[in-house]
Amino acid sequence: MIYHLTEAGFGLCFEREPIAADGEVLFTFIGAEATRIGINGKFYPVKEGAARVPRAHLTEQFGVTAYTADGHRYHCDALAIVPEGGEGEVLLPLSDCESRLLLSLSARAREQEKRLRAVEDALARLTEECHGAPITFGGLYES
């Protein structure tokens, strides 16, 4: 599974992914540098952006938590293991709609923060142009 680690502290995944026949599940992380993940009370190291977890350690439904070196925690989308027509199994994200909404809202919030900073900077420049910068002589203001 590929998780997108967002600035808001969430790990979002959007695509279903087949489980490899070798019995290991690969969890890949984009957006922040995770050092370990927690699944069902066990921790697994993340090396080069990915963690390998034996299929035998995973239940039918489980949650994933990613941790960075500085201790930041990302709550990731829960997953379910679903049999896929024949012999294989597929990992399926359980909160796809909510994840897309959260990602959209997070992007809109960052954009609004940028716009607010730009407006505050423009207001400061206009205030200085209208009123002029105060001139001080020995700590006293002159106008």
JSON list of C-alpha atoms in Angstrom, two decimals:
[
{"chain": "A", "resi": 1, "resn": "MET", "atom": "CA", "xyz": [0.00, 0.00, 0.00]},
{"chain": "A", "resi": 2, "resn": "ILE", "atom": "CA", "xyz": [1.12, 3.53, -0.69]},
{"chain": "A", "resi": 3, "resn": "TYR", "atom": "CA", "xyz": [0.32, 6.05, 2.04]},
{"chain": "A", "resi": 4, "resn": "HIS", "atom": "CA", "xyz": [0.53, 9.80, 1.49]},
{"chain": "A", "resi": 5, "resn": "LEU", "atom": "CA", "xyz": [1.60, 11.36, 4.81]},
{"chain": "A", "resi": 6, "resn": "THR", "atom": "CA", "xyz": [0.00, 14.81, 5.05]},
{"chain": "A", "resi": 7, "resn": "GLU", "atom": "CA", "xyz": [0.97, 17.91, 7.03]},
{"chain": "A", "resi": 8, "resn": "ALA", "atom": "CA", "xyz": [-2.24, 17.47, 9.01]},
{"chain": "A", "resi": 9, "resn": "GLY", "atom": "CA", "xyz": [-0.88, 14.25, 10.58]},
{"chain": "A", "resi": 10, "resn": "PHE", "atom": "CA", "xyz": [-2.80, 11.68, 8.55]},
{"chain": "A", "resi": 11, "resn": "GLY", "atom": "CA", "xyz": [-1.69, 8.89, 6.24]},
{"chain": "A", "resi": 12, "resn": "LEU", "atom": "CA", "xyz": [-4.04, 8.54, 3.30]},
{"chain": "A", "resi": 13, "resn": "CYS", "atom": "CA", "xyz": [-4.22, 5.75, 0.73]},
{"chain": "A", "resi": 14, "resn": "PHE", "atom": "CA", "xyz": [-6.50, 5.66, -2.29]},
{"chain": "A", "resi": 15, "resn": "GLU", "atom": "CA", "xyz": [-5.81, 2.52, -4.30]},
{"chain": "A", "resi": 16, "resn": "ARG", "atom": "CA", "xyz": [-6.49, -1.14, -3.62]},
{"chain": "A", "resi": 17, "resn": "GLU", "atom": "CA", "xyz": [-3.47, -3.36, -3.92]},
{"chain": "A", "resi": 18, "resn": "PRO", "atom": "CA", "xyz": [-3.01, -7.13, -4.30]},
{"chain": "A", "resi": 19, "resn": "ILE", "atom": "CA", "xyz": [-1.02, -8.99, -1.64]},
{"chain": "A", "resi": 20, "resn": "ALA", "atom": "CA", "xyz": [2.11, -10.53, -3.12]},
{"chain": "A", "resi": 21, "resn": "ALA", "atom": "CA", "xyz": [2.37, -14.31, -3.31]},
{"chain": "A", "resi": 22, "resn": "ASP", "atom": "CA", "xyz": [5.59, -14.30, -1.23]},
{"chain": "A", "resi": 23, "resn": "GLY", "atom": "CA", "xyz": [3.54, -13.66, 1.94]},
{"chain": "A", "resi": 24, "resn": "GLU", "atom": "CA", "xyz": [4.87, -10.17, 2.66]},
{"chain": "A", "resi": 25, "resn": "VAL", "atom": "CA", "xyz": [2.94, -6.92, 2.47]},
{"chain": "A", "resi": 26, "resn": "LEU", "atom": "CA", "xyz": [4.82, -3.78, 1.45]},
{"chain": "A", "resi": 27, "resn": "PHE", "atom": "CA", "xyz": [3.79, -0.44, 3.00]},
{"chain": "A", "resi": 28, "resn": "THR", "atom": "CA", "xyz": [5.29, 2.59, 1.23]},
{"chain": "A", "resi": 29, "resn": "PHE", "atom": "CA", "xyz": [5.20, 6.15, 2.62]},
{"chain": "A", "resi": 30, "resn": "ILE", "atom": "CA", "xyz": [5.33, 9.40, 0.64]},
{"chain": "A", "resi": 31, "resn": "GLY", "atom": "CA", "xyz": [5.41, 12.97, 1.98]},
{"chain": "A", "resi": 32, "resn": "ALA", "atom": "CA", "xyz": [7.31, 12.47, 5.24]},
{"chain": "A", "resi": 33, "resn": "GLU", "atom": "CA", "xyz": [10.13, 10.20, 6.27]},
{"chain": "A", "resi": 34, "resn": "ALA", "atom": "CA", "xyz": [8.64, 7.46, 8.43]},
{"chain": "A", "resi": 35, "resn": "THR", "atom": "CA", "xyz": [11.10, 5.40, 10.49]},
{"chain": "A", "resi": 36, "resn": "ARG", "atom": "CA", "xyz": [8.71, 2.75, 11.83]},
{"chain": "A", "resi": 37, "resn": "ILE", "atom": "CA", "xyz": [5.09, 1.69, 11.68]},
{"chain": "A", "resi": 38, "resn": "GLY", "atom": "CA", "xyz": [2.76, 0.12, 14.22]},
{"chain": "A", "resi": 39, "resn": "ILE", "atom": "CA", "xyz": [0.21, -2.55, 13.29]},
{"chain": "A", "resi": 40, "resn": "ASN", "atom": "CA", "xyz": [-1.77, -4.59, 15.82]},
{"chain": "A", "resi": 41, "resn": "GLY", "atom": "CA", "xyz": [0.57, -3.69, 18.67]},
{"chain": "A", "resi": 42, "resn": "LYS", "atom": "CA", "xyz": [3.77, -4.64, 16.79]},
{"chain": "A", "resi": 43, "resn": "PHE", "atom": "CA", "xyz": [6.34, -2.31, 15.27]},
{"chain": "A", "resi": 44, "resn": "TYR", "atom": "CA", "xyz": [8.14, -2.73, 11.97]},
{"chain": "A", "resi": 45, "resn": "PRO", "atom": "CA", "xyz": [11.10, -0.68, 10.66]},
{"chain": "A", "resi": 46, "resn": "VAL", "atom": "CA", "xyz": [10.75, 1.48, 7.57]},
{"chain": "A", "resi": 47, "resn": "LYS", "atom": "CA", "xyz": [13.78, 1.26, 5.31]},
{"chain": "A", "resi": 48, "resn": "GLU", "atom": "CA", "xyz": [14.10, 3.43, 2.21]},
{"chain": "A", "resi": 49, "resn": "GLY", "atom": "CA", "xyz": [10.50, 4.60, 2.55]},
{"chain": "A", "resi": 50, "resn": "ALA", "atom": "CA", "xyz": [8.94, 1.14, 2.85]},
{"chain": "A", "resi": 51, "resn": "ALA", "atom": "CA", "xyz": [8.15, -1.45, 5.52]},
{"chain": "A", "resi": 52, "resn": "ARG", "atom": "CA", "xyz": [7.71, -5.18, 4.94]},
{"chain": "A", "resi": 53, "resn": "VAL", "atom": "CA", "xyz": [5.17, -6.97, 7.14]},
{"chain": "A", "resi": 54, "resn": "PRO", "atom": "CA", "xyz": [4.47, -10.72, 7.01]},
{"chain": "A", "resi": 55, "resn": "ARG", "atom": "CA", "xyz": [0.91, -11.48, 5.95]},
{"chain": "A", "resi": 56, "resn": "ALA", "atom": "CA", "xyz": [0.56, -13.81, 8.95]},
{"chain": "A", "resi": 57, "resn": "HIS", "atom": "CA", "xyz": [0.85, -10.76, 11.29]},
{"chain": "A", "resi": 58, "resn": "LEU", "atom": "CA", "xyz": [-2.16, -9.02, 9.74]},
{"chain": "A", "resi": 59, "resn": "THR", "atom": "CA", "xyz": [-5.79, -9.50, 10.75]},
{"chain": "A", "resi": 60, "resn": "GLU", "atom": "CA", "xyz": [-8.79, -9.13, 8.42]},
{"chain": "A", "resi": 61, "resn": "GLN", "atom": "CA", "xyz": [-9.10, -5.45, 9.36]},
{"chain": "A", "resi": 62, "resn": "PHE", "atom": "CA", "xyz": [-6.29, -3.42, 10.88]},
{"chain": "A", "resi": 63, "resn": "GLY", "atom": "CA", "xyz": [-5.02, 0.10, 11.40]},
{"chain": "A", "resi": 64, "resn": "VAL", "atom": "CA", "xyz": [-1.59, 1.49, 10.57]},
{"chain": "A", "resi": 65, "resn": "THR", "atom": "CA", "xyz": [0.27, 4.22, 12.44]},
{"chain": "A", "resi": 66, "resn": "ALA", "atom": "CA", "xyz": [3.48, 5.71, 11.01]},
{"chain": "A", "resi": 67, "resn": "TYR", "atom": "CA", "xyz": [6.15, 7.37, 13.16]},
{"chain": "A", "resi": 68, "resn": "THR", "atom": "CA", "xyz": [8.96, 9.73, 12.15]},
{"chain": "A", "resi": 69, "resn": "ALA", "atom": "CA", "xyz": [12.38, 10.04, 13.81]},
{"chain": "A", "resi": 70, "resn": "ASP", "atom": "CA", "xyz": [11.29, 13.21, 15.65]},
{"chain": "A", "resi": 71, "resn": "GLY", "atom": "CA", "xyz": [8.33, 11.36, 17.22]},
{"chain": "A", "resi": 72, "resn": "HIS", "atom": "CA", "xyz": [5.59, 12.75, 14.97]},
{"chain": "A", "resi": 73, "resn": "ARG", "atom": "CA", "xyz": [2.74, 10.25, 14.57]},
{"chain": "A", "resi": 74, "resn": "TYR", "atom": "CA", "xyz": [0.56, 9.82, 11.47]},
{"chain": "A", "resi": 75, "resn": "HIS", "atom": "CA", "xyz": [-2.80, 8.08, 11.86]},
{"chain": "A", "resi": 76, "resn": "CYS", "atom": "CA", "xyz": [-3.23, 6.18, 8.60]},
{"chain": "A", "resi": 77, "resn": "ASP", "atom": "CA", "xyz": [-6.30, 4.85, 6.85]},
{"chain": "A", "resi": 78, "resn": "ALA", "atom": "CA", "xyz": [-7.42, 1.46, 8.12]},
{"chain": "A", "resi": 79, "resn": "LEU", "atom": "CA", "xyz": [-7.22, -1.48, 5.74]},
{"chain": "A", "resi": 80, "resn": "ALA", "atom": "CA", "xyz": [-9.17, -4.67, 5.14]},
{"chain": "A", "resi": 81, "resn": "ILE", "atom": "CA", "xyz": [-7.95, -7.87, 3.53]},
{"chain": "A", "resi": 82, "resn": "VAL", "atom": "CA", "xyz": [-10.50, -9.09, 1.01]},
{"chain": "A", "resi": 83, "resn": "PRO", "atom": "CA", "xyz": [-10.34, -12.33, -1.00]},
{"chain": "A", "resi": 84, "resn": "GLU", "atom": "CA", "xyz": [-10.14, -11.65, -4.71]},
{"chain": "A", "resi": 85, "resn": "GLY", "atom": "CA", "xyz": [-11.75, -14.12, -7.13]},
{"chain": "A", "resi": 86, "resn": "GLY", "atom": "CA", "xyz": [-9.33, -17.10, -7.14]},
{"chain": "A", "resi": 87, "resn": "GLU", "atom": "CA", "xyz": [-6.48, -17.59, -4.78]},
{"chain": "A", "resi": 88, "resn": "GLY", "atom": "CA", "xyz": [-5.31, -14.03, -4.14]},
{"chain": "A", "resi": 89, "resn": "GLU", "atom": "CA", "xyz": [-6.15, -11.37, -1.59]},
{"chain": "A", "resi": 90, "resn": "VAL", "atom": "CA", "xyz": [-6.40, -7.60, -1.91]},
{"chain": "A", "resi": 91, "resn": "LEU", "atom": "CA", "xyz": [-5.73, -4.80, 0.56]},
{"chain": "A", "resi": 92, "resn": "LEU", "atom": "CA", "xyz": [-8.58, -2.30, 0.50]},
{"chain": "A", "resi": 93, "resn": "PRO", "atom": "CA", "xyz": [-8.62, 1.12, 2.23]},
{"chain": "A", "resi": 94, "resn": "LEU", "atom": "CA", "xyz": [-11.70, 1.46, 4.44]},
{"chain": "A", "resi": 95, "resn": "SER", "atom": "CA", "xyz": [-12.09, 5.24, 4.45]},
{"chain": "A", "resi": 96, "resn": "ASP", "atom": "CA", "xyz": [-11.51, 6.33, 0.87]},
{"chain": "A", "resi": 97, "resn": "CYS", "atom": "CA", "xyz": [-14.29, 8.95, 0.72]},
{"chain": "A", "resi": 98, "resn": "GLU", "atom": "CA", "xyz": [-13.32, 10.51, 4.03]},
{"chain": "A", "resi": 99, "resn": "SER", "atom": "CA", "xyz": [-9.64, 10.48, 3.03]},
{"chain": "A", "resi": 100, "resn": "ARG", "atom": "CA", "xyz": [-10.28, 12.34, -0.19]},
{"chain": "A", "resi": 101, "resn": "LEU", "atom": "CA", "xyz": [-12.38, 14.90, 1.66]},
{"chain": "A", "resi": 102, "resn": "LEU", "atom": "CA", "xyz": [-9.70, 15.33, 4.33]},
{"chain": "A", "resi": 103, "resn": "LEU", "atom": "CA", "xyz": [-6.98, 15.77, 1.70]},
{"chain": "A", "resi": 104, "resn": "SER", "atom": "CA", "xyz": [-9.09, 18.35, -0.13]},
{"chain": "A", "resi": 105, "resn": "LEU", "atom": "CA", "xyz": [-9.87, 20.29, 3.05]},
{"chain": "A", "resi": 106, "resn": "SER", "atom": "CA", "xyz": [-6.23, 20.21, 4.12]},
{"chain": "A", "resi": 107, "resn": "ALA", "atom": "CA", "xyz": [-5.12, 21.62, 0.74]},
{"chain": "A", "resi": 108, "resn": "ARG", "atom": "CA", "xyz": [-7.79, 24.35, 0.91]},
{"chain": "A", "resi": 109, "resn": "ALA", "atom": "CA", "xyz": [-6.74, 25.29, 4.45]},
{"chain": "A", "resi": 110, "resn": "ARG", "atom": "CA", "xyz": [-3.08, 25.66, 3.37]},
{"chain": "A", "resi": 111, "resn": "GLU", "atom": "CA", "xyz": [-4.17, 27.84, 0.43]},
{"chain": "A", "resi": 112, "resn": "GLN", "atom": "CA", "xyz": [-6.30, 30.05, 2.70]},
{"chain": "A", "resi": 113, "resn": "GLU", "atom": "CA", "xyz": [-3.35, 30.45, 5.10]},
{"chain": "A", "resi": 114, "resn": "LYS", "atom": "CA", "xyz": [-1.17, 31.65, 2.19]},
{"chain": "A", "resi": 115, "resn": "ARG", "atom": "CA", "xyz": [-3.85, 34.12, 1.09]},
{"chain": "A", "resi": 116, "resn": "LEU", "atom": "CA", "xyz": [-4.28, 35.45, 4.64]},
{"chain": "A", "resi": 117, "resn": "ARG", "atom": "CA", "xyz": [-0.51, 36.00, 4.98]},
{"chain": "A", "resi": 118, "resn": "ALA", "atom": "CA", "xyz": [-0.46, 37.89, 1.66]},
{"chain": "A", "resi": 119, "resn": "VAL", "atom": "CA", "xyz": [-3.40, 40.10, 2.74]},
{"chain": "A", "resi": 120, "resn": "GLU", "atom": "CA", "xyz": [-1.76, 40.83, 6.11]},
{"chain": "A", "resi": 121, "resn": "ASP", "atom": "CA", "xyz": [1.50, 41.81, 4.36]},
{"chain": "A", "resi": 122, "resn": "ALA", "atom": "CA", "xyz": [-0.39, 44.06, 1.92]},
{"chain": "A", "resi": 123, "resn": "LEU", "atom": "CA", "xyz": [-2.29, 45.69, 4.79]},
{"chain": "A", "resi": 124, "resn": "ALA", "atom": "CA", "xyz": [0.96, 46.39, 6.63]},
{"chain": "A", "resi": 125, "resn": "ARG", "atom": "CA", "xyz": [2.45, 48.02, 3.50]},
{"chain": "A", "resi": 126, "resn": "LEU", "atom": "CA", "xyz": [-0.67, 50.16, 2.92]},
{"chain": "A", "resi": 127, "resn": "THR", "atom": "CA", "xyz": [-0.78, 51.25, 6.55]},
{"chain": "A", "resi": 128, "resn": "GLU", "atom": "CA", "xyz": [2.85, 52.36, 6.34]},
{"chain": "A", "resi": 129, "resn": "GLU", "atom": "CA", "xyz": [2.18, 54.23, 3.06]},
{"chain": "A", "resi": 130, "resn": "CYS", "atom": "CA", "xyz": [-0.87, 56.04, 4.49]},
{"chain": "A", "resi": 131, "resn": "HIS", "atom": "CA", "xyz": [0.49, 56.94, 7.89]},
{"chain": "A", "resi": 132, "resn": "GLY", "atom": "CA", "xyz": [4.21, 56.82, 7.25]},
{"chain": "A", "resi": 133, "resn": "ALA", "atom": "CA", "xyz": [6.72, 55.15, 9.46]},
{"chain": "A", "resi": 134, "resn": "PRO", "atom": "CA", "xyz": [7.08, 56.84, 12.83]},
{"chain": "A", "resi": 135, "resn": "ILE", "atom": "CA", "xyz": [10.22, 58.90, 13.29]},
{"chain": "A", "resi": 136, "resn": "THR", "atom": "CA", "xyz": [11.82, 58.73, 16.69]},
{"chain": "A", "resi": 137, "resn": "PHE", "atom": "CA", "xyz": [14.22, 61.07, 18.39]},
{"chain": "A", "resi": 138, "resn": "GLY", "atom": "CA", "xyz": [15.63, 59.59, 21.53]},
{"chain": "A", "resi": 139, "resn": "GLY", "atom": "CA", "xyz": [12.67, 57.25, 21.89]},
{"chain": "A", "resi": 140, "resn": "LEU", "atom": "CA", "xyz": [10.00, 59.95, 21.42]},
{"chain": "A", "resi": 141, "resn": "TYR", "atom": "CA", "xyz": [7.71, 59.83, 18.41]},
{"chain": "A", "resi": 142, "resn": "GLU", "atom": "CA", "xyz": [7.37, 62.88, 16.18]},
{"chain": "A", "resi": 143, "resn": "SER", "atom": "CA", "xyz": [4.63, 63.32, 13.62]}
]
